[in-house]
PDB file of C-alpha atoms in Angstrom:
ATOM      1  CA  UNK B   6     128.490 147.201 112.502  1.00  0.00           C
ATOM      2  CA  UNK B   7     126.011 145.868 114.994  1.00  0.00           C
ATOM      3  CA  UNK B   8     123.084 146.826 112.859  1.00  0.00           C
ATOM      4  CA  UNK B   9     124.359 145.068 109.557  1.00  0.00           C
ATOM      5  CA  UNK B  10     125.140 141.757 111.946  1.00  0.00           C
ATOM      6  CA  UNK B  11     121.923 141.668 113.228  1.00  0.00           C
ATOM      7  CA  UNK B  12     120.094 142.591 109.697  1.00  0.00           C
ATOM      8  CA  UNK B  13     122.543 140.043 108.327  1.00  0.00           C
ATOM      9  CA  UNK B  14     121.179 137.572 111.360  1.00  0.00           C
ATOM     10  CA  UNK B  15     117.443 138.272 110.560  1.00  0.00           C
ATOM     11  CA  UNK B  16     117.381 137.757 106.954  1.00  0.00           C
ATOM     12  CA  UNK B  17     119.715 134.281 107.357  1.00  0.00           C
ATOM     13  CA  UNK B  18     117.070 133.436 109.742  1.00  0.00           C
ATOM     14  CA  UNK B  19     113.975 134.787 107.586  1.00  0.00           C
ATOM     15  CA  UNK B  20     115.497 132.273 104.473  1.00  0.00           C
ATOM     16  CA  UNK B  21     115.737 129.090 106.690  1.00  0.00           C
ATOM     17  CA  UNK B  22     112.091 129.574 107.519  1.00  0.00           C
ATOM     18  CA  UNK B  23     111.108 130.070 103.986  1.00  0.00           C
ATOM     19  CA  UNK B  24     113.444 127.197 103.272  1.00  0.00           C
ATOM     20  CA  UNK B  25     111.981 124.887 105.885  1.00  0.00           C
ATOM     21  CA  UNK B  26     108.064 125.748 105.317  1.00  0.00           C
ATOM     22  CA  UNK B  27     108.583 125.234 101.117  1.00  0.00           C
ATOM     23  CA  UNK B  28     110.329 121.692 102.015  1.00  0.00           C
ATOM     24  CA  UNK B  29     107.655 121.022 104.805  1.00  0.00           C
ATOM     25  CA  UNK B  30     104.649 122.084 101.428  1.00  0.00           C
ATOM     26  CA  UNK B  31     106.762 119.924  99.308  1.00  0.00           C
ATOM     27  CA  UNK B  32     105.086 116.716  99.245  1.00  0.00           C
ATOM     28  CA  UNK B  33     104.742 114.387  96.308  1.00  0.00           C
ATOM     29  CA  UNK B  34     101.465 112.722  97.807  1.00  0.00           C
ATOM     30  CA  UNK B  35      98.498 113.543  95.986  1.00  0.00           C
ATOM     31  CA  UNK B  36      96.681 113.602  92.414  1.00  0.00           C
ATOM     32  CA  UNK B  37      98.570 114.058  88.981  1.00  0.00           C
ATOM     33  CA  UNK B  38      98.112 114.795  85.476  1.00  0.00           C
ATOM     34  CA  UNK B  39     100.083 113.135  82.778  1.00  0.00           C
ATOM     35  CA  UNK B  40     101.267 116.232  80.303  1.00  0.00           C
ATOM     36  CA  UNK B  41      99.189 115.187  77.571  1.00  0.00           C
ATOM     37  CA  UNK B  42      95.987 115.036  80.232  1.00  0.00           C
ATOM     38  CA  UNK B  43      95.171 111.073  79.265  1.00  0.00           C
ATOM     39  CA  UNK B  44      95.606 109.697  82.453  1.00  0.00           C
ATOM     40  CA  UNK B  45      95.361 110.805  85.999  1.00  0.00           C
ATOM     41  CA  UNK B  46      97.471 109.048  89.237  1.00  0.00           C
ATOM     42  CA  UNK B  47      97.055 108.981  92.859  1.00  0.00           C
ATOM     43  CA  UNK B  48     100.413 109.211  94.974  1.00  0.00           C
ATOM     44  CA  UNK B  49      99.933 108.074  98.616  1.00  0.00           C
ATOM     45  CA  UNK B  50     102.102 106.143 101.040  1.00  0.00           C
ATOM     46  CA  UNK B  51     102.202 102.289 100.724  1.00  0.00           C
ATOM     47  CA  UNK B  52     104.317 101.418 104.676  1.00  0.00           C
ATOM     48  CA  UNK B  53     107.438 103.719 104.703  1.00  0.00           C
ATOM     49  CA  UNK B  54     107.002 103.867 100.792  1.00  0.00           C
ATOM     50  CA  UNK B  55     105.519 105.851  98.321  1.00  0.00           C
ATOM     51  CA  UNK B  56     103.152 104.183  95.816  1.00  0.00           C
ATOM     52  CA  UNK B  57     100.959 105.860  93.119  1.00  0.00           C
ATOM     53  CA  UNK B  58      97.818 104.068  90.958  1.00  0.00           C
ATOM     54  CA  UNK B  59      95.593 104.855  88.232  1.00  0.00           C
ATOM     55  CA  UNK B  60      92.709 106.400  89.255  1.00  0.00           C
ATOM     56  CA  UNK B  61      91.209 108.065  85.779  1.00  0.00           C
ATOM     57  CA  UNK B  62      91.896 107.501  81.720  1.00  0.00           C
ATOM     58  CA  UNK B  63      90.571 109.341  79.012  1.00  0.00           C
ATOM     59  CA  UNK B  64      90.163 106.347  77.490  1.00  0.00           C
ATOM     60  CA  UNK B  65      89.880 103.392  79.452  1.00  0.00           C
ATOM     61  CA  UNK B  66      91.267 100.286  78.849  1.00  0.00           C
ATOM     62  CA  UNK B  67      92.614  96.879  79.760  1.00  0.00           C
ATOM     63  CA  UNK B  68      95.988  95.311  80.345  1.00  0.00           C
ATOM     64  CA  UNK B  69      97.185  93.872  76.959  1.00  0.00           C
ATOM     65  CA  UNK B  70     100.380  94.457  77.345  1.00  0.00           C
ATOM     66  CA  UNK B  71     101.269  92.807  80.812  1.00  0.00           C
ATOM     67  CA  UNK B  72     103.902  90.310  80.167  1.00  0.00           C
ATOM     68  CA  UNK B  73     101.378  87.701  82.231  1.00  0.00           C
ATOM     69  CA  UNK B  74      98.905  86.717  80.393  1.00  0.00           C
ATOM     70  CA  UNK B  75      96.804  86.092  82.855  1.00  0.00           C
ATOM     71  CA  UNK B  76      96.420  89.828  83.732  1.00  0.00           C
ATOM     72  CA  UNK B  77      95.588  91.559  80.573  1.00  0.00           C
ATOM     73  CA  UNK B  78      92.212  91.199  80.296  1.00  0.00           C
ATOM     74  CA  UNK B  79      92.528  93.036  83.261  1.00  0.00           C
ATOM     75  CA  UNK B  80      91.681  96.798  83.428  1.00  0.00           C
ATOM     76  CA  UNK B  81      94.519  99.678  83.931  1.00  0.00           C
ATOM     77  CA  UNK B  82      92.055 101.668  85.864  1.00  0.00           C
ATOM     78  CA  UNK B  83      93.296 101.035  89.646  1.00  0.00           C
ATOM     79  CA  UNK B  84      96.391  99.400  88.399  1.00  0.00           C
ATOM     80  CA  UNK B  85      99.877 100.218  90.371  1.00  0.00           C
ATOM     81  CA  UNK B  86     102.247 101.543  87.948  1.00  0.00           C
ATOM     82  CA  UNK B  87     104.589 103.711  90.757  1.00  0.00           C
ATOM     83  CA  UNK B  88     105.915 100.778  93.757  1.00  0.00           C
ATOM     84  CA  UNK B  89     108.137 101.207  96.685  1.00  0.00           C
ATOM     85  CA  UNK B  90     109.249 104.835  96.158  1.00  0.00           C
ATOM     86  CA  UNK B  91     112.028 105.142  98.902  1.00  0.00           C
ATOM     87  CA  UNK B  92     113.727 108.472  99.645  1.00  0.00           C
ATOM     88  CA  UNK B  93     117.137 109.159  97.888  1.00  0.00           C
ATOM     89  CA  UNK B  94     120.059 111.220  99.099  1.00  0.00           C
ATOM     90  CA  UNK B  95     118.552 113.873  97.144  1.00  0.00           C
ATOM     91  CA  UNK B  96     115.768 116.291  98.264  1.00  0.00           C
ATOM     92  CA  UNK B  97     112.283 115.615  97.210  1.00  0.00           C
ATOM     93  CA  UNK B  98     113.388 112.358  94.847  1.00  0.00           C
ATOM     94  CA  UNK B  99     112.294 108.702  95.485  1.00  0.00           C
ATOM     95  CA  UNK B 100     113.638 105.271  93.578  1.00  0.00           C
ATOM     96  CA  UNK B 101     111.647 102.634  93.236  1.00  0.00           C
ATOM     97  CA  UNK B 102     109.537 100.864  90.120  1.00  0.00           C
ATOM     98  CA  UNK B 103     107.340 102.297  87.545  1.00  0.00           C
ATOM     99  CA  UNK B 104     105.304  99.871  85.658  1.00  0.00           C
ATOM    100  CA  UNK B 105     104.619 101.228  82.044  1.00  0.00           C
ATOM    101  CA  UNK B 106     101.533  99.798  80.392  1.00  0.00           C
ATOM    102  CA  UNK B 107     102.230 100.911  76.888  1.00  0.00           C
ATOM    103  CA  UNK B 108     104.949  98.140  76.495  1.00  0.00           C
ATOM    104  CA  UNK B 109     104.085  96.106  79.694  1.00  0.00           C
ATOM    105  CA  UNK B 110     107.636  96.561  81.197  1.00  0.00           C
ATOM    106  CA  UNK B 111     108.562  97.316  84.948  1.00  0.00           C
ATOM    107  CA  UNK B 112     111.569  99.568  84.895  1.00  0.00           C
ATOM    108  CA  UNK B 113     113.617 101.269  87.563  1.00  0.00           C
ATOM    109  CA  UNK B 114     111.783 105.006  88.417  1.00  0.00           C
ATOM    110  CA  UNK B 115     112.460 107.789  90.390  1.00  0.00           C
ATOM    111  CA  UNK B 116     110.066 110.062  91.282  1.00  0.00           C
ATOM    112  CA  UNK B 117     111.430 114.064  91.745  1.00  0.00           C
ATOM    113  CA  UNK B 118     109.136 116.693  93.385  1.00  0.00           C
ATOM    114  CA  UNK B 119     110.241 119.884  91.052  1.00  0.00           C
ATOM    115  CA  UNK B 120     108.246 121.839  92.451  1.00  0.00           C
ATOM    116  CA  UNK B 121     105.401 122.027  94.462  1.00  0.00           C
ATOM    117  CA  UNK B 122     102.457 121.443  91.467  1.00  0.00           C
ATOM    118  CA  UNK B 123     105.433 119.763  89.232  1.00  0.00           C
ATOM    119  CA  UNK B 124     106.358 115.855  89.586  1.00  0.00           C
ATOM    120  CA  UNK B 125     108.869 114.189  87.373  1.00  0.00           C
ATOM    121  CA  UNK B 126     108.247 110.586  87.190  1.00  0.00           C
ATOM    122  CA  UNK B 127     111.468 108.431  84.967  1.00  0.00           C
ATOM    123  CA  UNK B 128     111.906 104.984  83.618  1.00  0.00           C
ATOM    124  CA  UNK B 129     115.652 103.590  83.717  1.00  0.00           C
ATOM    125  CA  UNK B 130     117.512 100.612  82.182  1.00  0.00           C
ATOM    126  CA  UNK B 131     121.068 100.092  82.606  1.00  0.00           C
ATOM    127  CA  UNK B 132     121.062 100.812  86.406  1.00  0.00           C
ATOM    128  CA  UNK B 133     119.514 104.360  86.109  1.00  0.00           C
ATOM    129  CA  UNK B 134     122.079 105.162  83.048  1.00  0.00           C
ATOM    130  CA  UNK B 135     119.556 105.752  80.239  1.00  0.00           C
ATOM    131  CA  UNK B 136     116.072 107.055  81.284  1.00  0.00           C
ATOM    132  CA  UNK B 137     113.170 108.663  79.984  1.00  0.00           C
ATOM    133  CA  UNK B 138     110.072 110.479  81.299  1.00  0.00           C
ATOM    134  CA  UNK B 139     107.810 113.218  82.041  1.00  0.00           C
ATOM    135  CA  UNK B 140     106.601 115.888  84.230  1.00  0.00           C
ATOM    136  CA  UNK B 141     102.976 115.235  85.614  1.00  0.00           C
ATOM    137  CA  UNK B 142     101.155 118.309  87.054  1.00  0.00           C
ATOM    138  CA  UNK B 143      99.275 118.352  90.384  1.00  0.00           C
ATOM    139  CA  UNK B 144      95.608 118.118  90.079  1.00  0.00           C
ATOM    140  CA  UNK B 145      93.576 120.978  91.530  1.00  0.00           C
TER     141      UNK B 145
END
């Protein structure tokens, strides 16, 4: 009886480690690839945040569909598109903005660690009740 508590003890203890080391490899900072490979962003800390830019398109281009004018001459490469990720109460999943160039639209985003090589990154209207996105892939 001794021997199964203790056996029972080691292997709780040996899946907390495993636990704790995969949530302490989890981290959503770094380089990712949009699924259909067009576009490339950076994830890195902006203050207690988590921000991500462009930092390589296929095919590079301005702007044009920033709702100010003024700004779409500009071009997407370096642009901001993931702001002020804060934790949630769920693991590995930040809320903040996502700025989507193809209609020029800033929508409410969460950002979800899947895995460690998987992020999902989501677009919401209606207070987070309809949204859409993708899974990126880390970039080696």
């Amino acid at each position: 009886m001794l021997k199964s508590m203790i056996a029972a003890a080691a292997l709780a203890a040996g899946f907390v480690t495993a636990s704790s080391t995969l949530s302490l490899a989890a981290d959503a900072k770094g380089d990712w690839v949009r699924p259909n490979g067009a576009s490339k962003i950076r994830i890195s800390s902006c203050g207690a945040a988590l921000c991500g830019k462009l930092i390589w398109l296929k095919t590079p281009r301005n702007d044009t569909n920033n709702p100010d004018a003024s700004l779409r001459e500009q071009p997407l490469l370096g642009a901001r598109i993931v702001k002020s990720m804060k934790p949630t109460a769920k693991s590995n999943q930040w809320k903040g903005k996502v700025y989507n160039a193809e209609d020029g639209k800033t929508y409410t985003g969460f950002i979800e660690l899947t895995s460690v090589d998987k992020l999902k990154l989501e677009g919401c209207v209606m207070g987070g009740l309809i949204c859409k996105g993708e899974t990126w892939t880390r970039a080696n």
